[in-house]
Coordinates of C-alpha atoms in Angstrom, one line a residue:
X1 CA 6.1 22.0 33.3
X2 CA 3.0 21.3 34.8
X3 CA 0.6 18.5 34.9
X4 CA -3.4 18.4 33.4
X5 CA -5.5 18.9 36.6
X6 CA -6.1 15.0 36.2
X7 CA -3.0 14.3 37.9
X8 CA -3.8 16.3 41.0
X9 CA -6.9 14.3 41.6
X10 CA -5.8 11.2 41.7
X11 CA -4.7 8.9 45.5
X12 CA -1.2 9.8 46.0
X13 CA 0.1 6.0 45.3
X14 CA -1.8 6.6 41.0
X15 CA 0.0 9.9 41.4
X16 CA 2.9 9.1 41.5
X17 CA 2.5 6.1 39.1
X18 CA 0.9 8.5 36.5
X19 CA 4.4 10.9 37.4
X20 CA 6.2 8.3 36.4
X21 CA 4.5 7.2 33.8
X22 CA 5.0 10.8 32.4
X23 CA 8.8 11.2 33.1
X24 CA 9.3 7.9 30.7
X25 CA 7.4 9.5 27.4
X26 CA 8.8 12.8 28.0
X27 CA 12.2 11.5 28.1
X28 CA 11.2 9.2 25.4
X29 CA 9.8 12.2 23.5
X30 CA 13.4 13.9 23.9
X31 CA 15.5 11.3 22.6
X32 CA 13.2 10.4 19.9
X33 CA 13.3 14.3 19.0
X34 CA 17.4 14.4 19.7
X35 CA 16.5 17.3 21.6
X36 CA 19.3 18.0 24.1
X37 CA 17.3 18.2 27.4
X38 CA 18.1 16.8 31.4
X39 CA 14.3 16.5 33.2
X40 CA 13.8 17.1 36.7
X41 CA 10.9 15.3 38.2
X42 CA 9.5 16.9 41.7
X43 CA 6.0 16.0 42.7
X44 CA 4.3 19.3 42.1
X45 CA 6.3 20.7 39.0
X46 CA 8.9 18.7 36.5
X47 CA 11.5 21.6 35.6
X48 CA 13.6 20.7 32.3
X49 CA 16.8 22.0 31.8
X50 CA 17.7 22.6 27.8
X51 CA 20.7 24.1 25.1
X52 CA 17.8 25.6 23.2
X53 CA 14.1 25.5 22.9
X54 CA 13.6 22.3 20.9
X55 CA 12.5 20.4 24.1
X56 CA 9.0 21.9 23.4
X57 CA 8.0 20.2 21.0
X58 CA 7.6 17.3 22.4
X59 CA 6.2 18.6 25.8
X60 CA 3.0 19.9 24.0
X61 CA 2.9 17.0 22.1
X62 CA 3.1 14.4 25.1
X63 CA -0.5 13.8 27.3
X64 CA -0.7 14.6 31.0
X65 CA 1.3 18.0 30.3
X66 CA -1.1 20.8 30.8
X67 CA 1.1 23.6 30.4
X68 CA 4.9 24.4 30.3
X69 CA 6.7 28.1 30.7
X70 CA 10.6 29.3 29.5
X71 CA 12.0 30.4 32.8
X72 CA 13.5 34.1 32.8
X73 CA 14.6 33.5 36.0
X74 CA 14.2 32.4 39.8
X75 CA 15.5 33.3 43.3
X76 CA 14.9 32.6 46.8
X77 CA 11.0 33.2 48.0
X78 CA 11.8 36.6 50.3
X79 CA 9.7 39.2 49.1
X80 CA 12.7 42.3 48.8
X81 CA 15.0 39.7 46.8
X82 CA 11.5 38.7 44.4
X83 CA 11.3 42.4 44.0
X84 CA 14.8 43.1 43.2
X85 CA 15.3 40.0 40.7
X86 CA 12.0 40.9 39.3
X87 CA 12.8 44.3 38.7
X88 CA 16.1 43.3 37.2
X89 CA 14.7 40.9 34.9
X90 CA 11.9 42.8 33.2
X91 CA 12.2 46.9 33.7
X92 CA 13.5 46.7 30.0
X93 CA 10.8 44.5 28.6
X94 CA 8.0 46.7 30.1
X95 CA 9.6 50.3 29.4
X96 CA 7.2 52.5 27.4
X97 CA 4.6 49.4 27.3
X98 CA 1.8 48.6 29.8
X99 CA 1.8 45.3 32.3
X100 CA 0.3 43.2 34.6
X101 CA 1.8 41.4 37.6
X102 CA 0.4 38.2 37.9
X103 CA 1.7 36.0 41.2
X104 CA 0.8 32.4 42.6
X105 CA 1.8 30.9 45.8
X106 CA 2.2 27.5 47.0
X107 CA 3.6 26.9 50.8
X108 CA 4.0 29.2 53.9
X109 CA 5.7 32.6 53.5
X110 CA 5.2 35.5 55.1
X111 CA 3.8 37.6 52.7
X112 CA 0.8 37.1 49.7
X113 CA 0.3 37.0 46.3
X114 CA -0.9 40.3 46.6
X115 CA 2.1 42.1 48.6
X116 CA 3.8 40.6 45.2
X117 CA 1.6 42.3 43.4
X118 CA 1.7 45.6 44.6
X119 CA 5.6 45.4 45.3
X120 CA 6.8 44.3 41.9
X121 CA 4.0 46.5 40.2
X122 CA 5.7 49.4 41.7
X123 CA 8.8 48.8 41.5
X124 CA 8.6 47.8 37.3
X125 CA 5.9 51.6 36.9
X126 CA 8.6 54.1 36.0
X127 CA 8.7 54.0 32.1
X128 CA 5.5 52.0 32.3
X129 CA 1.5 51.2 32.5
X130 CA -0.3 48.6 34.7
X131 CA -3.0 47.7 32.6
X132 CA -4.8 45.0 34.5
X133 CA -7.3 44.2 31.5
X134 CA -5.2 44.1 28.4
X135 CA -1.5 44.3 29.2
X136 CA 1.3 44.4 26.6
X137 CA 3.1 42.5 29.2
X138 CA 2.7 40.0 31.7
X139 CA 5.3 39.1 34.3
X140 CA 4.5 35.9 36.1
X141 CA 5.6 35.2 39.4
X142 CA 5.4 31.2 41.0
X143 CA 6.5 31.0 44.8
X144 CA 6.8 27.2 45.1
X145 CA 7.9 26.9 48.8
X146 CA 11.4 28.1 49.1
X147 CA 12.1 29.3 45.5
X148 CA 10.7 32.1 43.2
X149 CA 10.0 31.5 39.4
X150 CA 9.6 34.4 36.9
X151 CA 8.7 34.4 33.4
X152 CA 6.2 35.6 30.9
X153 CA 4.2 33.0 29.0
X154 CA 2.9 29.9 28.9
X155 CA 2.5 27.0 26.1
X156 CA -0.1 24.5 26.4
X157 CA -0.2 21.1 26.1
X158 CA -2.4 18.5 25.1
X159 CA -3.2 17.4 28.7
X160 CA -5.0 14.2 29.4
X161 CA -3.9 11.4 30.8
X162 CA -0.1 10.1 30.2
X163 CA 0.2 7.4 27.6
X164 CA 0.3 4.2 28.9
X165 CA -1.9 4.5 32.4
X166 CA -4.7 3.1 30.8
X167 CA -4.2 0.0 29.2
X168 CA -3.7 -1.5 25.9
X169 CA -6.2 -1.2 22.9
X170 CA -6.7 -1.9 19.4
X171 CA -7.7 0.9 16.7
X172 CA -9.4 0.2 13.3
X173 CA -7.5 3.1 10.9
X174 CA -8.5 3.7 7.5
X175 CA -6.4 6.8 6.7
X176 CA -9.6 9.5 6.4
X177 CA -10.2 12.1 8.8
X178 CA -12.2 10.1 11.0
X179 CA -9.9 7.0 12.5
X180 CA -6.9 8.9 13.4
X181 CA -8.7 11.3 15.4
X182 CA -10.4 8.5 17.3
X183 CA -7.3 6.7 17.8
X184 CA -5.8 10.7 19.0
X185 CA -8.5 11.0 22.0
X186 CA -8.3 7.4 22.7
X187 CA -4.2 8.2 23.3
X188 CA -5.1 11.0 25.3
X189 CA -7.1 9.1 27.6
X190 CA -3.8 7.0 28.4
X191 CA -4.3 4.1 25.9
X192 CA -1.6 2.6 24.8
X193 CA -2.9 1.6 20.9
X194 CA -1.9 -1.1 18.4
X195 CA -3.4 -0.6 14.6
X196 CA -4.8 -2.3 12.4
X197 CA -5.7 -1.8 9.0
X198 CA -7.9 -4.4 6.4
X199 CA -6.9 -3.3 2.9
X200 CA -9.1 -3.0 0.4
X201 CA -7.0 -0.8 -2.0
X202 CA -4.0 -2.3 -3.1
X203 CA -0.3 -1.3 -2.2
X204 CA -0.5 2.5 -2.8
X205 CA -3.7 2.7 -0.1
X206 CA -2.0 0.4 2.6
X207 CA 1.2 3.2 2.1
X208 CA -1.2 6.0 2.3
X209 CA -2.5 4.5 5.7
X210 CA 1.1 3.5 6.7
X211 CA 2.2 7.4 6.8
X212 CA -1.1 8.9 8.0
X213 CA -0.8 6.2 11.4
X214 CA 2.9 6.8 11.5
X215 CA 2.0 11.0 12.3
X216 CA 0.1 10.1 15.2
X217 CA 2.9 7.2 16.4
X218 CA 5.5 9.9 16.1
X219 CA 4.4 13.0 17.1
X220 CA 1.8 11.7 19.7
X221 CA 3.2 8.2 20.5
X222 CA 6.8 8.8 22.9
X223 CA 7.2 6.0 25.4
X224 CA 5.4 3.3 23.5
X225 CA 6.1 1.3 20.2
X226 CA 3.0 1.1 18.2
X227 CA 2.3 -1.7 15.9
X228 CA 0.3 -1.8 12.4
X229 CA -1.6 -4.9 11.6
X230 CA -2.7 -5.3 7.8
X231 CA -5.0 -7.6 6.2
X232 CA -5.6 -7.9 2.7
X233 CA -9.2 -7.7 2.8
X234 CA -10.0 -7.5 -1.0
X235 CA -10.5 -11.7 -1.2
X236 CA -13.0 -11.1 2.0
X237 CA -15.1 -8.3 0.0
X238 CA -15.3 -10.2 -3.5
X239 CA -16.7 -13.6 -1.3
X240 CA -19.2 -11.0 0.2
X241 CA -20.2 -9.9 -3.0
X242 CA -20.6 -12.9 -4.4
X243 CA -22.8 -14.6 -1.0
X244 CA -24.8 -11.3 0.6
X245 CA -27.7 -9.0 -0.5
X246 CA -26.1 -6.0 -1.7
X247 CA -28.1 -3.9 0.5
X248 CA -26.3 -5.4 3.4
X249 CA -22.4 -5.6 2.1
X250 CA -21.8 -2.3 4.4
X251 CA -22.8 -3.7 7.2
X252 CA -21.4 -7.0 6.7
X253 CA -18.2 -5.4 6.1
X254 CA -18.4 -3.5 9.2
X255 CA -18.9 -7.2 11.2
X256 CA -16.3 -9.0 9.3
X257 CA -13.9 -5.6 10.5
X258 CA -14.8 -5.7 14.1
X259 CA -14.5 -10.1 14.3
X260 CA -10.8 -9.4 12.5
X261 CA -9.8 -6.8 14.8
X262 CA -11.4 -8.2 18.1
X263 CA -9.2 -11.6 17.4
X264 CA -6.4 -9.7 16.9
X265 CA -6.6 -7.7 19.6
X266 CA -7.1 -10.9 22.0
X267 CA -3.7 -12.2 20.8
X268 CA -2.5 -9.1 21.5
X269 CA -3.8 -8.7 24.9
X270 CA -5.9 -5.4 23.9
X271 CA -8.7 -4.4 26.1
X272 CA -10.7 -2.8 23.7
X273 CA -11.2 -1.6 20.0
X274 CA -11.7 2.0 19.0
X275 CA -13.3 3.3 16.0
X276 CA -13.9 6.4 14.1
X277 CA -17.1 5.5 14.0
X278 CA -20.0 8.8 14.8
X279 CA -23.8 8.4 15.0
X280 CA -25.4 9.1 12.0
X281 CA -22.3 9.8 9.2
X282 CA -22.6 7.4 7.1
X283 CA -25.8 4.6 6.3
X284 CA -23.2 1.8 8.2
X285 CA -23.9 4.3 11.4
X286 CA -26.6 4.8 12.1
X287 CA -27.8 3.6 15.7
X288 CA -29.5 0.3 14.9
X289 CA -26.5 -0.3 12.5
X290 CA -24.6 -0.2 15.3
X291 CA -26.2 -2.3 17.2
X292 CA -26.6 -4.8 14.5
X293 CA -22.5 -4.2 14.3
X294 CA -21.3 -4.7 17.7
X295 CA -21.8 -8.2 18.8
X296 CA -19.0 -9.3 16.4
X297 CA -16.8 -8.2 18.2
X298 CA -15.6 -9.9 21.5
X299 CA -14.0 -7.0 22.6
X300 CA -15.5 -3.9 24.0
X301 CA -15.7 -1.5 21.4
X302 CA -15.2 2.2 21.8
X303 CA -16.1 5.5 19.8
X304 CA -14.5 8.7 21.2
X305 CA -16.2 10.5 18.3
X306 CA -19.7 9.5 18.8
X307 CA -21.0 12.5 19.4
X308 CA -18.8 14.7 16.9
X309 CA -19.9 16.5 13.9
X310 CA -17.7 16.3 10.5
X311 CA -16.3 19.8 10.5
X312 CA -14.9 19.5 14.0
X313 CA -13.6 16.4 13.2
X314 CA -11.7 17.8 10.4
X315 CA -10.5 20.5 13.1
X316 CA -9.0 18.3 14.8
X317 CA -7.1 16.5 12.2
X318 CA -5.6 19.9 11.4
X319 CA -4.5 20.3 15.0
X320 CA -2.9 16.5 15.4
X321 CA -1.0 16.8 11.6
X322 CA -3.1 14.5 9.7
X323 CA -5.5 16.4 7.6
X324 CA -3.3 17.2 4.7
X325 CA -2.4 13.3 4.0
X326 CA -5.9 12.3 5.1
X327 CA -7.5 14.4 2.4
X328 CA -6.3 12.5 -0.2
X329 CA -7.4 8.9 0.9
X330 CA -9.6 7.9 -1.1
X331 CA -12.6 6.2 -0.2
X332 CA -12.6 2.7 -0.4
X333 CA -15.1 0.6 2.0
X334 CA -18.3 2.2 0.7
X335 CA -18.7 -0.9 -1.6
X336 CA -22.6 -0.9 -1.9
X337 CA -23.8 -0.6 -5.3
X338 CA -27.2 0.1 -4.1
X339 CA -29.3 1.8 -1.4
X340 CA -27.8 0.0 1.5
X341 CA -29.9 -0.7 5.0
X342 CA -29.8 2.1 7.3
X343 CA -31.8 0.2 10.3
X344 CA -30.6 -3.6 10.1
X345 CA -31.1 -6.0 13.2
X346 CA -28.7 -8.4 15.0
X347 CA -29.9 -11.0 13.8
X348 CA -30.3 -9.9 9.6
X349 CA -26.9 -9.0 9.6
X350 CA -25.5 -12.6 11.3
X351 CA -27.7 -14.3 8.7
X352 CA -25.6 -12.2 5.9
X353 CA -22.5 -12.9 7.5
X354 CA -23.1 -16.6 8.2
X355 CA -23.9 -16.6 4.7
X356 CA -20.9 -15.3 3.4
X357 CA -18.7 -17.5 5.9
X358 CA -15.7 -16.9 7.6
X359 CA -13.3 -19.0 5.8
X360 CA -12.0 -15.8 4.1
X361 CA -12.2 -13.4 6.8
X362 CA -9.8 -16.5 8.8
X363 CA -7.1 -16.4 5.6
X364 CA -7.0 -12.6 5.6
X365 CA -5.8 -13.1 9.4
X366 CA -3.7 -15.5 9.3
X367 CA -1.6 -13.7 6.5
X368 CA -1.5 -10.2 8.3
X369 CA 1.7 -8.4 8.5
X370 CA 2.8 -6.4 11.2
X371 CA 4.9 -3.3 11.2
X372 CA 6.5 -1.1 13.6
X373 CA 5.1 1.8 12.8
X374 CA 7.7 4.4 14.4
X375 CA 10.3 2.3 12.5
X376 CA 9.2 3.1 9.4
X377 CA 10.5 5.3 7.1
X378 CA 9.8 6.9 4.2
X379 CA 11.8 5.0 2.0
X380 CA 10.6 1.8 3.2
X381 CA 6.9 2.6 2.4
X382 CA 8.2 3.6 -0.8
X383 CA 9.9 0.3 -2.0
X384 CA 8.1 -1.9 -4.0
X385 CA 4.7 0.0 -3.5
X386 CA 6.0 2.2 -6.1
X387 CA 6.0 -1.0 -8.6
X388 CA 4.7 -3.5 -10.5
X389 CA 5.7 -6.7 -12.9
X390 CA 1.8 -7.2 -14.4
X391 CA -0.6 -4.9 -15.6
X392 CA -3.9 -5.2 -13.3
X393 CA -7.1 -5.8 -15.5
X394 CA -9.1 -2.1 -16.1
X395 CA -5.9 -0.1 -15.4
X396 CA -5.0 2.8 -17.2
X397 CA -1.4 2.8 -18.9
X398 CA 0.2 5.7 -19.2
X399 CA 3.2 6.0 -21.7
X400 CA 5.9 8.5 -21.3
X401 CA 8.1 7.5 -24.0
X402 CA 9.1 9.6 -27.4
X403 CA 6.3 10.0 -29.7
X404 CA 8.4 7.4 -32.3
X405 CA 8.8 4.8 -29.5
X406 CA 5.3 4.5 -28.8
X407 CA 4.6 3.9 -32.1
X408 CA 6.8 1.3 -32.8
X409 CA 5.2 -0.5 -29.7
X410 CA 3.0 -0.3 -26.6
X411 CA 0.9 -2.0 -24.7
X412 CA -3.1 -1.9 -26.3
X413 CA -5.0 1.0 -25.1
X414 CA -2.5 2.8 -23.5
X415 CA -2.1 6.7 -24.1
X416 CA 0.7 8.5 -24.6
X417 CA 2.0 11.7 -22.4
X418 CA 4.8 14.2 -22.2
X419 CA 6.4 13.0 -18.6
X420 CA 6.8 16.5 -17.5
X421 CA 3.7 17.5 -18.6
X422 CA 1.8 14.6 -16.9
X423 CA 3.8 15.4 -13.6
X424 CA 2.2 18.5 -13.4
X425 CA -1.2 18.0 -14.8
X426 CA -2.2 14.7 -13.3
X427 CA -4.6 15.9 -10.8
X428 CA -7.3 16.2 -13.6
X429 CA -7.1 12.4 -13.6
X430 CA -9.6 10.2 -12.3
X431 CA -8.9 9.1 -9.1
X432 CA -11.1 6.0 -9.1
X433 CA -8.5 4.5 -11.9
X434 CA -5.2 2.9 -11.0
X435 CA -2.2 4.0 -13.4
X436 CA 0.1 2.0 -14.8
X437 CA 3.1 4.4 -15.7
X438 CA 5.4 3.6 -18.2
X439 CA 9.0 4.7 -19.6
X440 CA 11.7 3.3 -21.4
X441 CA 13.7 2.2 -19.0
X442 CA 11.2 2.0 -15.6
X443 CA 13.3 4.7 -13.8
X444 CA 11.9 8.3 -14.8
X445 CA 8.3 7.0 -13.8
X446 CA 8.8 5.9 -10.5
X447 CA 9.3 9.3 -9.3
X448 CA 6.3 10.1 -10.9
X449 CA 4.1 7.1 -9.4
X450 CA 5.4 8.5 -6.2
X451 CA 4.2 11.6 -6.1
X452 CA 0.5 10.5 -7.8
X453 CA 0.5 8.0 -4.3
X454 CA 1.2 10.9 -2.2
X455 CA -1.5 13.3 -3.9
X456 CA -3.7 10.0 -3.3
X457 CA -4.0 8.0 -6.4
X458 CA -3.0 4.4 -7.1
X459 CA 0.0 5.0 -9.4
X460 CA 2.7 2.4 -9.9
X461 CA 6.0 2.3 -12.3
X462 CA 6.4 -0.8 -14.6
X463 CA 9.4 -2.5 -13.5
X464 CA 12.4 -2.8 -16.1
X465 CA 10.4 0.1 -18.8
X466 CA 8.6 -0.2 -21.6
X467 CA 11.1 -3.4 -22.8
X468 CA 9.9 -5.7 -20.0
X469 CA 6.3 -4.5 -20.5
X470 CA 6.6 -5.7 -23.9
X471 CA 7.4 -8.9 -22.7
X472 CA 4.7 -9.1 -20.1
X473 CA 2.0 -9.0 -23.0
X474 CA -0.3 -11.7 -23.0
X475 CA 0.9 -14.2 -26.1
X476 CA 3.8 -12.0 -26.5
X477 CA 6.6 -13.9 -28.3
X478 CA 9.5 -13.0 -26.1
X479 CA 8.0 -15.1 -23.4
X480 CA 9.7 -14.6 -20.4
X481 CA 12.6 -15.4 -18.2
X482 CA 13.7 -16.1 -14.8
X483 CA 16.1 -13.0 -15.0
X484 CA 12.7 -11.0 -15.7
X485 CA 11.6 -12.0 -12.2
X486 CA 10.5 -9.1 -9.7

């Protein structure tokens, strides 16, 4: 395995730090993968010794590693015995094909990359081809000192910096395409990150959000424990709503965002924010939006994807493993109802703010919830996300009972559907509604409400059926019971 270029640069004494640094995540990276793998840390080259090839994985998903190679072999670094291994280990792979020789050196030998060349070329040419341009083969030969290394490709990894070498910083995530990238080139950098989330969607959006940061804390995350803070923001947005010109509630948002994150991030003892945040996207981002943005926050804050442009964005989510569950986010902080400001000052946007107060924005923080975000699992975000005891005011019910059920009884305005029918037609659905799913006995829909939360819409099973909805209604006779409790 060898290290980005970064590594090489550095005064011996960060070297070896860095080094270190790496051995930890990769070994982290191994046990978290339960790949069976023994590394071997030298100061120019870590070598890994494996049962099979799963140890990859996690070497070209861990920063600092620039490239890593499957050893066909190795020997001592005399010329003959690199010829005769050489020849020995790939006359059958470049019979009837054409190859390349292609030899490195590092140390004092008595001969050059070139004698290699010509050597090993020779000795491989009956049966085969050099072809120096295009080769169907390339044999790869690394002197390192006293010991020859042979083999024929290389895998690249993210290089970088490794994890943890930089410092600690808090990222705002949302879930879209934008955030987790961010947070991605922030990691590679060497941040350590935290995350934090304010909801503004209910249940099914903080799970959505849950899953989308818990890809980059698994797959890019070994050697640290990342944390998810999440604030119920909805109480902060209706105050705004109710206090600030509407042409400003973007903005605002953004300031009431950065002064949540920054204070968490002080108890935390982050250096830093990041956001996903890139000039010009959106009316919230424009420059002078920025600027009006930034003093809320006490902490530095930092965009890695300032300069990007939406489509390589969206590259890069398909690279880290986040696009497919960030496609179906939906969209929920554009909350202006109007043409919103695009060129705000400091000080209009901290007479909004001041206007609105802070005595929400303080509750929201105080009442956070943290999770350990590699600890999740599935299951877990699944829970009671998938449920609810109340019907929320403008949702849609959705009633998969018998025709002669729902006719007996169900809840006003609610529309009946086959289950399986809805299961595989419910992407024509609006996805600005939230669903209320309904059965007889609460257990057929909440396999359904699950997967209208993974395709991204806020779906939820009535706990206890159509019998306990029955006795949720508003003035309904029944009334209700302690044993009805959630």
């Amino acid at each position: 395995m060898r290290f980005s270029g970064e590594l090489s640069t550095k005064a011996r004494r960060t070297r070896s730090r860095f080094q270190n640094r790496l051995a930890h995540n990769l070994r982290d990276g191994f046990a978290t993968e339960r790949v069976q793998a023994t590394l071997r840390p030298e100061w120019s080259r870590f070598y890994i010794d494996g049962v099979d090839r799963g140890f990859l994985g996690p070497l070209t998903r861990t920063f600092g590693v620039s490239s890593c190679s499957i050893l066909a072999g190795e020997c001592e670094a005399e010329l003959d015995v690199i010829v005769k291994v050489g020849t020995e280990l790939f006359a059958e792979a470049v019979r009837g094909r054409s190859y390349a020789v292609r030899a490195r050196r590092s140390g004092s030998h008595g001969f050059s990359s070139s004698d290699i060349h010509v050597r090993l070329g020779a000795a491989l040419n009956p049966g085969a081809t050099v072809d120096l341009g295009d080769p169907d083969v390339t044999v790869f030969v690394e002197v390192r000192d006293g010991r020859a290394f042979f083999y024929e490709d290389s895998v690249r990894g993210p290089s970088g910096l490794p994890l943890g070498v930089q410092g600690q910083a808090l990222a705002l995530i949302s879930g879209g395409f934008d955030s987790p990238v961010a947070a991605w080139m922030a990691l590679r950098r060497g941040i350590r990150l935290d995350y934090v989330f304010c909801n503004l969607g209910g249940r099914a959006y903080e799970r959505m959000v849950a899953e989308v940061t818990k890809i980059v804390a698994d797959r890019w995350s070994y050697g640290t424990r990342p944390r998810l803070h999440v604030l119920e923001f909805g109480p902060v947005v209706e105050a705004m709503r109710s206090r600030a010109k509407p042409a400003y509630l973007q903005v605002v948002l953004k300031r009431m965002m950065y002064r949540a994150a920054a204070e968490i991030g002080t108890r935390i003892g982050a250096e830093a924010l990041v956001t996903g945040e890139s000039v010009g996207q959106v009316s919230s981002q424009t420059l002078r939006n920025l600027r009006a943005i930034e003093n809320a926050s006490s902490l530095p804050v930092l965009r890695p994807l300032l300069g990007f442009h939406k489509e390589e964005i969206i590259e890069r989510a398909r690279e880290i493993g986040t696009y497919e569950l960030s496609s179906r986010v939906r969209e929920y902080c554009d909350i202006v109802p109007q043409r919103p400001v695009t060129a705000s000052s400091p000080a209009a946007a901290e007479a909004q703010e001041a206007a609105v107060g802070l005595e929400e924005l303080a509750a929201a923080i105080s009442g956070a919830t943290v999770h350990d975000v590699r600890g999740l699992r599935p299951e877990s975000m699944a829970g009671a996300s998938l449920y609810v005891t109340d019907v929320p005011q403008g949702a849609a019910i959705l009633d998969t009972r018998p025709r002669e059920a729902f006719e007996s009884w169900h809840w006003p305005g609610a529309t009946r559907h086959d289950l399986l029918a809805l299961e595989r037609d419910f992407g024509g659905l609006d996805r600005g509604t939230t669903y209320i799913l309904c059965c007889a006995e609460g257990v057929r829909t909440a396999y359904l409400a699950e997967v209208m939360q993974r395709a991204g819409y806020e779906a939820y099973s009535f706990l206890g059926g159509a019998p306990r909805m029955r006795r949720a209604m508003p003035g309904s006779p029944h009334g209700s019971s302690d044993r009805d409790a959630f």
